[in-house]
mmCIF file of C-alpha atoms and ligand atoms in Angstrom:
data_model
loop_
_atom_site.group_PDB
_atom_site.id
_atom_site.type_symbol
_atom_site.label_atom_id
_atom_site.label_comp_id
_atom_site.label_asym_id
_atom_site.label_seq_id
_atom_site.Cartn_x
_atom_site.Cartn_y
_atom_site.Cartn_z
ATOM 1 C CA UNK A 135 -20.593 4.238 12.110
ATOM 2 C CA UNK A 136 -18.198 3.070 9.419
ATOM 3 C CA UNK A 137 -19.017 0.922 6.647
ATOM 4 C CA UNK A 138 -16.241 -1.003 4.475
ATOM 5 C CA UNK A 139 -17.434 -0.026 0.584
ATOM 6 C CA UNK A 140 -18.080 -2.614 -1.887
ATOM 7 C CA UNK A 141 -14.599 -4.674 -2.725
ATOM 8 C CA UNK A 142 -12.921 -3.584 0.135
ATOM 9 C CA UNK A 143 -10.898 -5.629 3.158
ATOM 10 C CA UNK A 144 -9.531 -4.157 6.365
ATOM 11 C CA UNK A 145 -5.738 -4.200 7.371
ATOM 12 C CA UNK A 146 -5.037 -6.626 9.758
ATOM 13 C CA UNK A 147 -4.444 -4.432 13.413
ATOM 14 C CA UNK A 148 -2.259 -0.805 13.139
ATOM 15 C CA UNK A 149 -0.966 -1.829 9.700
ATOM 16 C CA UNK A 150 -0.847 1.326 7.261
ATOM 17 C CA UNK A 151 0.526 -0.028 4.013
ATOM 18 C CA UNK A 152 2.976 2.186 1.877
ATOM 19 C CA UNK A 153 1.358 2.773 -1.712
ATOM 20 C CA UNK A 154 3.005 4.379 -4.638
ATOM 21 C CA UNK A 155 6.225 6.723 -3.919
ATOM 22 C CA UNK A 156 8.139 5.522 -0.744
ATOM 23 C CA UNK A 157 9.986 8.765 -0.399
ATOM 24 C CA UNK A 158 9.685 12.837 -1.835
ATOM 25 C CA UNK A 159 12.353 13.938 -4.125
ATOM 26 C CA UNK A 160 14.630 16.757 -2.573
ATOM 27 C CA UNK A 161 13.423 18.153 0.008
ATOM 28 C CA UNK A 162 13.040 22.158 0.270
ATOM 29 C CA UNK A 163 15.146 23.219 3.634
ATOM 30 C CA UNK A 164 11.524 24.935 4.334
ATOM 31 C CA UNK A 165 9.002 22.924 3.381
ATOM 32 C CA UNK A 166 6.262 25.430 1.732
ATOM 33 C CA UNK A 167 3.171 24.935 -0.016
ATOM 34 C CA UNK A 168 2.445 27.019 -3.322
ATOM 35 C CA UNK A 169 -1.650 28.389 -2.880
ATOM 36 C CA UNK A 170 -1.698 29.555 -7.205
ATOM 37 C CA UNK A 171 -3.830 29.413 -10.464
ATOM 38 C CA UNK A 172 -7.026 31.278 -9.710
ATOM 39 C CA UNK A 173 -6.773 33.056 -6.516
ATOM 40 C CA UNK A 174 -7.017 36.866 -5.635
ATOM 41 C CA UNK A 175 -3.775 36.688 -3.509
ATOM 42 C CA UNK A 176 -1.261 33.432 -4.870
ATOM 43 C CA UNK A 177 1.351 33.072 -1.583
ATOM 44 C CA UNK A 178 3.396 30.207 -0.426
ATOM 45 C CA UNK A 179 2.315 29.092 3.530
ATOM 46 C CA UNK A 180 4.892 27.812 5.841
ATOM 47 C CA UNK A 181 4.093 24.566 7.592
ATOM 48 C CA UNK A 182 4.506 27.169 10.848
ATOM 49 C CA UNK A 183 1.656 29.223 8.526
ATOM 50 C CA UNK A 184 -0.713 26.990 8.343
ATOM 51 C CA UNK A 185 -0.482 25.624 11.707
ATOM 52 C CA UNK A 186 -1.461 29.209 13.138
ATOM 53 C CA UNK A 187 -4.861 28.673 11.354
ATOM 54 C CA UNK A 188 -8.114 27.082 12.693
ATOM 55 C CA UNK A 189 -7.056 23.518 12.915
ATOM 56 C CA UNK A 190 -9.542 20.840 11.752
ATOM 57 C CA UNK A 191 -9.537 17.686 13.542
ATOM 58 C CA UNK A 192 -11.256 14.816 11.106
ATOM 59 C CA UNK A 193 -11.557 11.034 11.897
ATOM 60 C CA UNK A 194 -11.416 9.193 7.935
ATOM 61 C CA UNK A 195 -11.571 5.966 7.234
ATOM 62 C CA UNK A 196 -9.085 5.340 4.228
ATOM 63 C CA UNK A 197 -9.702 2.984 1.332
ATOM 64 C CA UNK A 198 -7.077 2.243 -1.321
ATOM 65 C CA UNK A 199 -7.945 1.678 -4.924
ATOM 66 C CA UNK A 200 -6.080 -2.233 -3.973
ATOM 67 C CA UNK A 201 -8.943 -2.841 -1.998
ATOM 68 C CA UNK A 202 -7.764 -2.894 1.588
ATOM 69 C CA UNK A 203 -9.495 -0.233 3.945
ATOM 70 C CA UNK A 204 -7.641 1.353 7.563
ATOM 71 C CA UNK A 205 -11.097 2.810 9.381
ATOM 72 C CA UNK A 206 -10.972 5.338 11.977
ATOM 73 C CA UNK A 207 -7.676 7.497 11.573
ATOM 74 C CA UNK A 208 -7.451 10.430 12.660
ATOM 75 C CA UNK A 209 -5.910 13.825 10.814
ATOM 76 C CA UNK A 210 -5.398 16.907 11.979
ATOM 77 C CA UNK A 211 -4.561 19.899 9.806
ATOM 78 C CA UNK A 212 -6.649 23.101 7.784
ATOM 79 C CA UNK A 213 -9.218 22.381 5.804
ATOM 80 C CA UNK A 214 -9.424 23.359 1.981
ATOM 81 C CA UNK A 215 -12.374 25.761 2.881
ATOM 82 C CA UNK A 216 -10.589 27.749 5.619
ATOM 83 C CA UNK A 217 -7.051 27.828 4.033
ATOM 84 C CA UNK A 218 -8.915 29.289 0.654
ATOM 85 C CA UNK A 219 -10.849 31.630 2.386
ATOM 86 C CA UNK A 220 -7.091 33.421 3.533
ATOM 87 C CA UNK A 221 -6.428 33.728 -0.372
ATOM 88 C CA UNK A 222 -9.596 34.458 -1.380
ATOM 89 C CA UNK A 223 -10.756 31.795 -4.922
ATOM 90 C CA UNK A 224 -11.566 34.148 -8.201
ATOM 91 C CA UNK A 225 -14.734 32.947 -10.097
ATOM 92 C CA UNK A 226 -13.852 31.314 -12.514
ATOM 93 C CA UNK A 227 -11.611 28.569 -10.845
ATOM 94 C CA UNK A 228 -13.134 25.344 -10.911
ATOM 95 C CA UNK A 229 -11.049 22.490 -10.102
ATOM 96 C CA UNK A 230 -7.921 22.191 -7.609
ATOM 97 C CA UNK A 231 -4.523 19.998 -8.330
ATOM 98 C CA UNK A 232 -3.029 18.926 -5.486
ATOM 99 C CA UNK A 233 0.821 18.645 -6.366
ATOM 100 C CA UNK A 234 3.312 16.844 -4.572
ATOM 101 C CA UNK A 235 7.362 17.320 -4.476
ATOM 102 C CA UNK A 236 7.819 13.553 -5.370
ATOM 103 C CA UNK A 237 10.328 11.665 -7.906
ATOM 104 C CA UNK A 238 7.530 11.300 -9.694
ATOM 105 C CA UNK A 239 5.690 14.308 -9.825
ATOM 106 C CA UNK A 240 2.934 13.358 -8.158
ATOM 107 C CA UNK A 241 -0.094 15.390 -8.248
ATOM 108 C CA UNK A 242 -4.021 14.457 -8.481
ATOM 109 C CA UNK A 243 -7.357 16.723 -9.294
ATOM 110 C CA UNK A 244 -10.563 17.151 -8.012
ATOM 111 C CA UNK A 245 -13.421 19.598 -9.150
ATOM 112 C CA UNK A 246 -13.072 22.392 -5.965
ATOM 113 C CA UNK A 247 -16.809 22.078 -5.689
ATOM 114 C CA UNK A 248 -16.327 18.319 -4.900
ATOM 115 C CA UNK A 249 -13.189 19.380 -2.586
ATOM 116 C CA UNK A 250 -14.703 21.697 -0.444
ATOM 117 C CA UNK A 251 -17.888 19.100 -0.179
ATOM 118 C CA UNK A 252 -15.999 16.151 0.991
ATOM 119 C CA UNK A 253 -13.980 18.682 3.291
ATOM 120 C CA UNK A 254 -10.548 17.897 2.194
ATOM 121 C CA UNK A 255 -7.857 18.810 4.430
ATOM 122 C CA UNK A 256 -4.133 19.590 4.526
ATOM 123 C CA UNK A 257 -3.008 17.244 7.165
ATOM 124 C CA UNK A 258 0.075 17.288 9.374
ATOM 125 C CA UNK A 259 -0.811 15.374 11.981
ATOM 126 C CA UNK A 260 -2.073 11.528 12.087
ATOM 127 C CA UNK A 261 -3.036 9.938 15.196
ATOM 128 C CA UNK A 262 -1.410 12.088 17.851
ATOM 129 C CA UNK A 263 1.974 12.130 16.084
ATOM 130 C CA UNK A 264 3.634 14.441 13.176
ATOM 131 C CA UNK A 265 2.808 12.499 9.566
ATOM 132 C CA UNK A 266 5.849 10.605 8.720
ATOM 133 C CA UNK A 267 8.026 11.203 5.713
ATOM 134 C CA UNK A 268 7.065 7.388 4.643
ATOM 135 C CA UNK A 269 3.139 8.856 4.373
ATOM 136 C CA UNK A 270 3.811 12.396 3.046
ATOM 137 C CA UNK A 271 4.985 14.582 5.804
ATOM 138 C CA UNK A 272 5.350 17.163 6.563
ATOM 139 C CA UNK A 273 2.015 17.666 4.707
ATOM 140 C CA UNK A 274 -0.394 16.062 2.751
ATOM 141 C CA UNK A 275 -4.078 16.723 1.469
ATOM 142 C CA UNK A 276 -6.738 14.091 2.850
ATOM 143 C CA UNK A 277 -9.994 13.440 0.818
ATOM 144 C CA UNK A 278 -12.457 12.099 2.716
ATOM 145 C CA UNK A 279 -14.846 9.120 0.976
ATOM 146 C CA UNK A 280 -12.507 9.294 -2.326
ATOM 147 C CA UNK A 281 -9.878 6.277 -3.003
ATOM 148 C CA UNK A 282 -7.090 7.069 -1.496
ATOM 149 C CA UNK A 283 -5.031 8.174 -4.675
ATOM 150 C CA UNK A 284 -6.664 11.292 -4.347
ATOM 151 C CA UNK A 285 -4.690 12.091 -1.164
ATOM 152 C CA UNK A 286 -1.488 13.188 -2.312
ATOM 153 C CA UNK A 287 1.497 12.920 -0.477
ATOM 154 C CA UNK A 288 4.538 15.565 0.403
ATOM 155 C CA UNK A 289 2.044 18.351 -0.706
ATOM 156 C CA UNK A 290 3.887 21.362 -1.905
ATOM 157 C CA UNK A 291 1.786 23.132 -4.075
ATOM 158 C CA UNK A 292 -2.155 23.504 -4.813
ATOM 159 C CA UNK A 293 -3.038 25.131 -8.268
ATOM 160 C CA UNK A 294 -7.239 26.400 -8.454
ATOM 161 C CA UNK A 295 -7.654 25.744 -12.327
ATOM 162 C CA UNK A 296 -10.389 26.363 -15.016
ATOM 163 C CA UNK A 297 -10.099 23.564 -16.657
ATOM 164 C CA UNK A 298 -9.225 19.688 -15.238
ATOM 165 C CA UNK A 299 -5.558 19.018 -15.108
ATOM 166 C CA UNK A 300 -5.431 14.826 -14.429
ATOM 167 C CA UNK A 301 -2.714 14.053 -12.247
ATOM 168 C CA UNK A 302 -0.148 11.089 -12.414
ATOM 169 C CA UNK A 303 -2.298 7.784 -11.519
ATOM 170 C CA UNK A 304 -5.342 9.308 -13.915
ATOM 171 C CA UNK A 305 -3.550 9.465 -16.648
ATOM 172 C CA UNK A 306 -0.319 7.229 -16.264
ATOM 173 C CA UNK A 307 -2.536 4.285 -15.213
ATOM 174 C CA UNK A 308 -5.897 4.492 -16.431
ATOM 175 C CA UNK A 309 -7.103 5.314 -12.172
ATOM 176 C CA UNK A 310 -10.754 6.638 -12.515
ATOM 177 C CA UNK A 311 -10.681 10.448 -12.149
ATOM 178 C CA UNK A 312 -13.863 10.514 -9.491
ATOM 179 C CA UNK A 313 -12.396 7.852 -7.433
ATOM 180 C CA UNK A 314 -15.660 7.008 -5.444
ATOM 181 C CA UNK A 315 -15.265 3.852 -3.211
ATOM 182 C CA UNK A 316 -19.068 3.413 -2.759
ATOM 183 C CA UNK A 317 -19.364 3.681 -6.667
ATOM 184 C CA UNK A 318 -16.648 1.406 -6.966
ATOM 185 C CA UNK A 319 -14.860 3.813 -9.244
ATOM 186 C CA UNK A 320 -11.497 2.583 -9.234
ATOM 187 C CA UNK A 321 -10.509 2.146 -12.974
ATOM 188 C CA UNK A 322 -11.108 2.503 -16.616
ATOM 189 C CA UNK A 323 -10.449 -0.028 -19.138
ATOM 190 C CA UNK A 324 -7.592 0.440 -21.963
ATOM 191 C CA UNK A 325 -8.850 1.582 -25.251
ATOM 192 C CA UNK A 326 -8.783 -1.373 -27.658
ATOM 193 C CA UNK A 327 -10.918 -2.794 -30.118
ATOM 194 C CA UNK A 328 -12.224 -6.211 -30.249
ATOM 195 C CA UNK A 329 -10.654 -6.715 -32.996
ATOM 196 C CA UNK A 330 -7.343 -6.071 -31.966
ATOM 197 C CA UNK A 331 -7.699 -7.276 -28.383
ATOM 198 C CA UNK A 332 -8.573 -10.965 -30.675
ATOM 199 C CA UNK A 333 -5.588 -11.008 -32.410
ATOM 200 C CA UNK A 334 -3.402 -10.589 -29.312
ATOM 201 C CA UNK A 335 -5.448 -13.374 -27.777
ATOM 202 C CA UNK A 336 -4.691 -15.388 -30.605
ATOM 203 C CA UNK A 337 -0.847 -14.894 -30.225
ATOM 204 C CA UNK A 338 -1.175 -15.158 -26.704
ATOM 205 C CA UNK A 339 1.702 -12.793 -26.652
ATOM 206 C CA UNK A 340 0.912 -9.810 -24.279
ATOM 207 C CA UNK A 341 4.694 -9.039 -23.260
ATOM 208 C CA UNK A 342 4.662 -5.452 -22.104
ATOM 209 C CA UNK A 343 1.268 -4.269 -23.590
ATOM 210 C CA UNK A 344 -1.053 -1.990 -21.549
ATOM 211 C CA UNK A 345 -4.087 -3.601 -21.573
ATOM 212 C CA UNK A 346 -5.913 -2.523 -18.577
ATOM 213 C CA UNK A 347 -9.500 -3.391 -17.799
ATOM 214 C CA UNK A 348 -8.487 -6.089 -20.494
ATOM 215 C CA UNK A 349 -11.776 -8.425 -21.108
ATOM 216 C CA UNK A 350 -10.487 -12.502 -21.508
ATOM 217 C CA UNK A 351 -13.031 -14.068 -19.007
ATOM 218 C CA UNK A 352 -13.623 -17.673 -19.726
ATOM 219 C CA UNK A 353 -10.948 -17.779 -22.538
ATOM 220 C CA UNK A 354 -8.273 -20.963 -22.973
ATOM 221 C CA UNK A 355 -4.895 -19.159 -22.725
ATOM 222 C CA UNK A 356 -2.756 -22.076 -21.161
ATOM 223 C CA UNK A 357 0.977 -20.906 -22.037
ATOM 224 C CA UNK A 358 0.013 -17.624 -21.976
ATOM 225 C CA UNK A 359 2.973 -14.723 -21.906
ATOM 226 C CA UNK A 360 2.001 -11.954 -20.162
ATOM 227 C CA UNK A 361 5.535 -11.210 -18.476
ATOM 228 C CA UNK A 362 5.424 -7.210 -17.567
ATOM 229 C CA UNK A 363 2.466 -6.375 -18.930
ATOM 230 C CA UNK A 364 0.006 -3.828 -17.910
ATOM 231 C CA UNK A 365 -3.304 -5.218 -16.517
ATOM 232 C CA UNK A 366 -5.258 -3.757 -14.053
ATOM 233 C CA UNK A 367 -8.334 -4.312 -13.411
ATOM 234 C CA UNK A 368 -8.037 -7.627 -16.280
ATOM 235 C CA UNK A 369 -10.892 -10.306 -16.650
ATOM 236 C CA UNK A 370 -9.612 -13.661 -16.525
ATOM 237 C CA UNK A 371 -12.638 -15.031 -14.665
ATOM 238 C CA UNK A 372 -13.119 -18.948 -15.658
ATOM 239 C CA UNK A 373 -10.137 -18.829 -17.800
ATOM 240 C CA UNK A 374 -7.902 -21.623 -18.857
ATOM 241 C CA UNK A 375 -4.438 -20.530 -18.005
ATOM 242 C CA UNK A 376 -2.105 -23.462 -17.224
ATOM 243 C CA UNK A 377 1.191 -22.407 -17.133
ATOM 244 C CA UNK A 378 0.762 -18.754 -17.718
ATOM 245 C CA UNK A 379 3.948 -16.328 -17.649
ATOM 246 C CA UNK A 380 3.154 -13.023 -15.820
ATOM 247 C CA UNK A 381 6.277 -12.218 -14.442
ATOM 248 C CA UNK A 382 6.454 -8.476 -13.704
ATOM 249 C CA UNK A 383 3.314 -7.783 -14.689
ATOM 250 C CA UNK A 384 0.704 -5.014 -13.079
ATOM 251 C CA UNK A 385 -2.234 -7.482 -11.944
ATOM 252 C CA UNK A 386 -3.427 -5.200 -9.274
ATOM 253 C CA UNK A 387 -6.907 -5.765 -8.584
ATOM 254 C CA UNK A 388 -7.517 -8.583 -11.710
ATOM 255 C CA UNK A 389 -10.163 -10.878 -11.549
ATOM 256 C CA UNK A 390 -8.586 -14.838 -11.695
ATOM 257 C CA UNK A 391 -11.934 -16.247 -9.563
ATOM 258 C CA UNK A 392 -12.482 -20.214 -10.882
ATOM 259 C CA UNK A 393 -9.283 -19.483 -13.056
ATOM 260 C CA UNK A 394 -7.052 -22.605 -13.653
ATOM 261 C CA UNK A 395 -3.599 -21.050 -12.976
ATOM 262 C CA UNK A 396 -1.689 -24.200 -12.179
ATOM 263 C CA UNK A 397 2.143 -23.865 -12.556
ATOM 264 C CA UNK A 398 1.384 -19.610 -13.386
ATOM 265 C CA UNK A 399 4.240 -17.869 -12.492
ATOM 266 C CA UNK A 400 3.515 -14.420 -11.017
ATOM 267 C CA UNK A 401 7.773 -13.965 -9.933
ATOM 268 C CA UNK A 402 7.736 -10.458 -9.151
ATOM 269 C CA UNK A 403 4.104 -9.581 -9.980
ATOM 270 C CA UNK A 404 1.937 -6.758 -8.452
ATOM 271 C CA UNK A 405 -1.074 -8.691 -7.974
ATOM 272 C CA UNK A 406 -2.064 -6.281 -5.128
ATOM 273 C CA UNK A 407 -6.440 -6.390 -4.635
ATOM 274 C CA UNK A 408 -6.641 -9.291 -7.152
ATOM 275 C CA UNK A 409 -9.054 -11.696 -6.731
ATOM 276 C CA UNK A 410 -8.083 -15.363 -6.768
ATOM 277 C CA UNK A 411 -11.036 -16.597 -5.184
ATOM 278 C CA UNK A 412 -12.259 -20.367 -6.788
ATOM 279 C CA UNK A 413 -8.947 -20.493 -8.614
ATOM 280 C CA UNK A 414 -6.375 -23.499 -8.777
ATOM 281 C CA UNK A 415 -3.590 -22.131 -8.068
ATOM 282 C CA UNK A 416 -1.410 -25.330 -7.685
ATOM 283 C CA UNK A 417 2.441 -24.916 -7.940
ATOM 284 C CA UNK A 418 2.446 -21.038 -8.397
ATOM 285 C CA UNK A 419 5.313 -19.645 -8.065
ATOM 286 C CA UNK A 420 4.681 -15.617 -6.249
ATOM 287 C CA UNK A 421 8.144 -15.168 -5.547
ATOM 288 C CA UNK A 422 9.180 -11.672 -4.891
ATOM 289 C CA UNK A 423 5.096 -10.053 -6.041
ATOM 290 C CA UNK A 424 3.689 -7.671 -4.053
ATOM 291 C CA UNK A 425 0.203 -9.301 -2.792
ATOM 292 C CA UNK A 426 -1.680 -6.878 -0.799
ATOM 293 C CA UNK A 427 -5.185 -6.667 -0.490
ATOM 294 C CA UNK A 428 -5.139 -9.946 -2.635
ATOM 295 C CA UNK A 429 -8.264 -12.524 -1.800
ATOM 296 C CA UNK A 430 -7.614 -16.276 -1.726
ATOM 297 C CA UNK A 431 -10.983 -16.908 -0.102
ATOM 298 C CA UNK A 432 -14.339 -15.020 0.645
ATOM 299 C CA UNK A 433 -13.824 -12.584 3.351
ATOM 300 C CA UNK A 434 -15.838 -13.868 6.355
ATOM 301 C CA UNK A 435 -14.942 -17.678 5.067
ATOM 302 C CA UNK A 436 -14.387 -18.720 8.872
ATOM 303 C CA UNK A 437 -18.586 -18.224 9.125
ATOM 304 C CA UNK A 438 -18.876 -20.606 5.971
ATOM 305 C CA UNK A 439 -19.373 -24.010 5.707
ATOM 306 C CA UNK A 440 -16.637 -25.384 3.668
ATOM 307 C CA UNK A 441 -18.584 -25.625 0.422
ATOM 308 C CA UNK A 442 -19.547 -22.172 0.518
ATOM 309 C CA UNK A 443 -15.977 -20.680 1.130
ATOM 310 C CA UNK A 444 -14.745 -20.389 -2.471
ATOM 311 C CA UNK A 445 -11.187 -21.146 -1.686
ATOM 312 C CA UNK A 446 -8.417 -21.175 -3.893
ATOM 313 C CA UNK A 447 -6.180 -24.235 -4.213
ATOM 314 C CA UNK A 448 -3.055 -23.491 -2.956
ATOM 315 C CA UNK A 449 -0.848 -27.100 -3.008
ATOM 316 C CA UNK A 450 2.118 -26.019 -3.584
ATOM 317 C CA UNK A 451 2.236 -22.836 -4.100
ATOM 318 C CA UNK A 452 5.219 -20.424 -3.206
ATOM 319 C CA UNK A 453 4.392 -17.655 -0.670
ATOM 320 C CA UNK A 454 6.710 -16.514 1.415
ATOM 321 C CA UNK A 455 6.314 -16.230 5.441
ATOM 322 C CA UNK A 456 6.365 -12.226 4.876
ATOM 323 C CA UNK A 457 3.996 -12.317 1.881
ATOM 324 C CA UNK A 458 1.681 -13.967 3.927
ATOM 325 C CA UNK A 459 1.879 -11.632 6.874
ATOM 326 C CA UNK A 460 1.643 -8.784 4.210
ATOM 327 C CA UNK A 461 -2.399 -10.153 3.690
ATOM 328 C CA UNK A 462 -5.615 -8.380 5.084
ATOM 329 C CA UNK A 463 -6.522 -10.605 8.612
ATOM 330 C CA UNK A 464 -8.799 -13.221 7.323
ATOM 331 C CA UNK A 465 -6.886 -13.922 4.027
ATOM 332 C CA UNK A 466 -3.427 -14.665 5.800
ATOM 333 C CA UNK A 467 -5.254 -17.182 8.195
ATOM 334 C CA UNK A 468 -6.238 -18.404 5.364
ATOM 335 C CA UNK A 469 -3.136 -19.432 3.669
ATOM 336 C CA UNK A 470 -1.358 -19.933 7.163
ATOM 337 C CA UNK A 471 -3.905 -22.908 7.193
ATOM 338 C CA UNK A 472 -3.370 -24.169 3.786
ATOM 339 C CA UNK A 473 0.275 -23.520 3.623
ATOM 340 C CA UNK A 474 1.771 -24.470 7.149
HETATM 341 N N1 MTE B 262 3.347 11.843 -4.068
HETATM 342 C C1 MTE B 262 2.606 10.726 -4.083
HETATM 343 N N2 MTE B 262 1.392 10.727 -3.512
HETATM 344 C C2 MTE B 262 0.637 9.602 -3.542
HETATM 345 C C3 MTE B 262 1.078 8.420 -4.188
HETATM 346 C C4 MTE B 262 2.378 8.437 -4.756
HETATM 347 O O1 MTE B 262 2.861 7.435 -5.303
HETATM 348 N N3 MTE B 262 3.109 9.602 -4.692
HETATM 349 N N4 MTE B 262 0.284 7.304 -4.217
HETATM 350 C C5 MTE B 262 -1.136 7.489 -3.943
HETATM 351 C C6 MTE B 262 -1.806 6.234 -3.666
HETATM 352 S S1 MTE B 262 -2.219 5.244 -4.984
HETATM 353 C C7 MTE B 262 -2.187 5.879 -2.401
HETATM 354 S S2 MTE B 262 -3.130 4.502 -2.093
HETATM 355 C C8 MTE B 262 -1.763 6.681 -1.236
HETATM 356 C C9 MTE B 262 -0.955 5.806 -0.317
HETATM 357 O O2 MTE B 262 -0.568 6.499 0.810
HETATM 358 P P1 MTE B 262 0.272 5.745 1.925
HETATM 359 O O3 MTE B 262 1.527 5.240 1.268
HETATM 360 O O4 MTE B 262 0.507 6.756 2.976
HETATM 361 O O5 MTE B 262 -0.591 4.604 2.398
HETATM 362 O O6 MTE B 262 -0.985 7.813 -1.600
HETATM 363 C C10 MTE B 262 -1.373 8.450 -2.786
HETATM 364 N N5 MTE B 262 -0.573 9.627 -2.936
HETATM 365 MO MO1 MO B 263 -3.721 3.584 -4.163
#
């Protein structure tokens, strides 16, 4: 039976957000994946390769770092185990980067021990149908019971390594490298002294800083000016922030529960997984963010007497129609209700 791990919300129906990268770079005319590092026999596979392997059929359910969860989907590809066992691993490899052909870059890590445990797979098939270019076709690697960063899309190569090698969201962003849902393993925090994270406070200037994980629960910041400023994973729990600027600024998955946000502007924010839960929100303005996974209100609030729901105040607030519909299930009723 599937569970939904600590933090998490289901999409509303088929929905399968888009995360990250929309599209791969330039595409190979074959598509090919590189097997390297540490193994007896390094060869590139065909997608017409690894297809004439033993095929692994695995149901997953998938849980984003931005806290919404799709349960149940089914992948079919090779699995790590059998695919290494055709180029046989030397002894001394101990970790695996999965690499992607992206804009970006892409690639993430895992130890291969942990790999082979959690049977990853190289999928290239999802739900009956060939995995579309918007979620990595023609291939991608699937990590069962790891966030879902770890599942790197357009796969094109797979290095075995000695040593770690983090990949882009480990050590661009701050993402935790183990990445376990049920450990809630999803981020660590910016390194900054008290010192210094007081006198920013005190200027209540964080244009542009990174200061994820950032700790300012309970503090009186009205005015604040946060505008594209990196803060995932922030504390503002309890915190006096009339007026505060955080246009353009990474907010995915911050913590604004009993906040008093009234007249914040969040215009083109990534506030995906935050938390507004208990917060006044009156006469925010959320033009153009990006609010998935977001929570206005306790999950099962429709159980809950009123009292016990934890709403956010939303008068006048500005949400768009497709922001709304963008929501897990029980948030977007939500706000349909308080925002008709
Ligand atoms: N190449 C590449 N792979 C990637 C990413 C990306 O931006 N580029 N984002 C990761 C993240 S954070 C998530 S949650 C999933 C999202 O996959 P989806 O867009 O198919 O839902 O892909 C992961 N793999
Ligand atoms: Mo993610």
């Amino acid at each position: 039976m599937s569970v939904l791990p600590p933090g998490q919300q289901l999409v509303a129906g088929e929905k399968w957000p888009l995360v990250g990268e929309h599209k791969s770079g330039p595409r190979p005319a074959i598509w090919q994946l590189d097997l390297k590092g540490m193994v007896e026999r390094p060869q590139f596979f065909t997608i017409a390769d690894l297809q004439a392997m033993p095929q692994t059929r695995q149901v997953i359910d998938i849980h984003c770092v931005t806290r919404w969860s799709k349960l149940g989907v089914q992948f079919v590809g090779v699995s790590l185990r059998d695919l290494l066992a055709q180029v046989g691993v030397l002894t001394t490899a101990r970790f695996a980067s999965f690499e992607s052909c992206s804009d970006r870059g892409h690639s993430s890590s895992l130890s291969l021990a942990t790999a082979l445990e959690l049977e990853t797979l190289l999928a290239w098939e999802v739900d009956g149908r060939p995995l579309s270019d918007l979620h990595g076709g023609p291939l991608r690697n699937i990590v069962p019971n790891r966030y879902f960063y770890k599942s790197v899309k357009w796969l094109c190569g797979l290095e075995l390594l000695a040593q770690d090698r983090l990949g882009y969201w480990e050590s661009d962003a701050g993402y935790h490298n183990l990445a376990d849902p049920w450990q809630e393993q999803r981020y660590l925090a910016a390194d900054i002294d008290k010192r210094t994270a007081k006198r920013l406070l005190e200027t209540r200037d964080l244009t542009e800083l990174d200061l994820r994980g950032f700790q300012a629960e309970g503090l009186e910041l009205e005015d604040l000016i946060a505008c594209r400023a990196k803060m995932r994973d922030a504390n503002f729990r309890h915190g006096k922030l009339c007026r505060a600027n955080f246009q353009q600024a990474n907010l995915s998955n911050a913590h604004f529960e009993h906040a008093d946000l009234r007249g914040a502007n969040f215009i083109e924010a990534d506030v995906e997984g935050a938390n507004f839960c208990n917060a006044n929100l009156q006469d925010c303005d959320f033009r153009g963010a990006s609010l998935f996974g977001a929570s206005f209100v306790v999950e099962n609030w429709q159980d809950l007497p009123k009292t016990e729901r934890q709403a956010a105040q939303l008068d006048g607030v500005r949400l768009t129609p497709e922001q709304i519909e963008s929501l897990a299930t029980n948030q977007a009723a939500f706000c349909r209700m308080r925002l008709p």
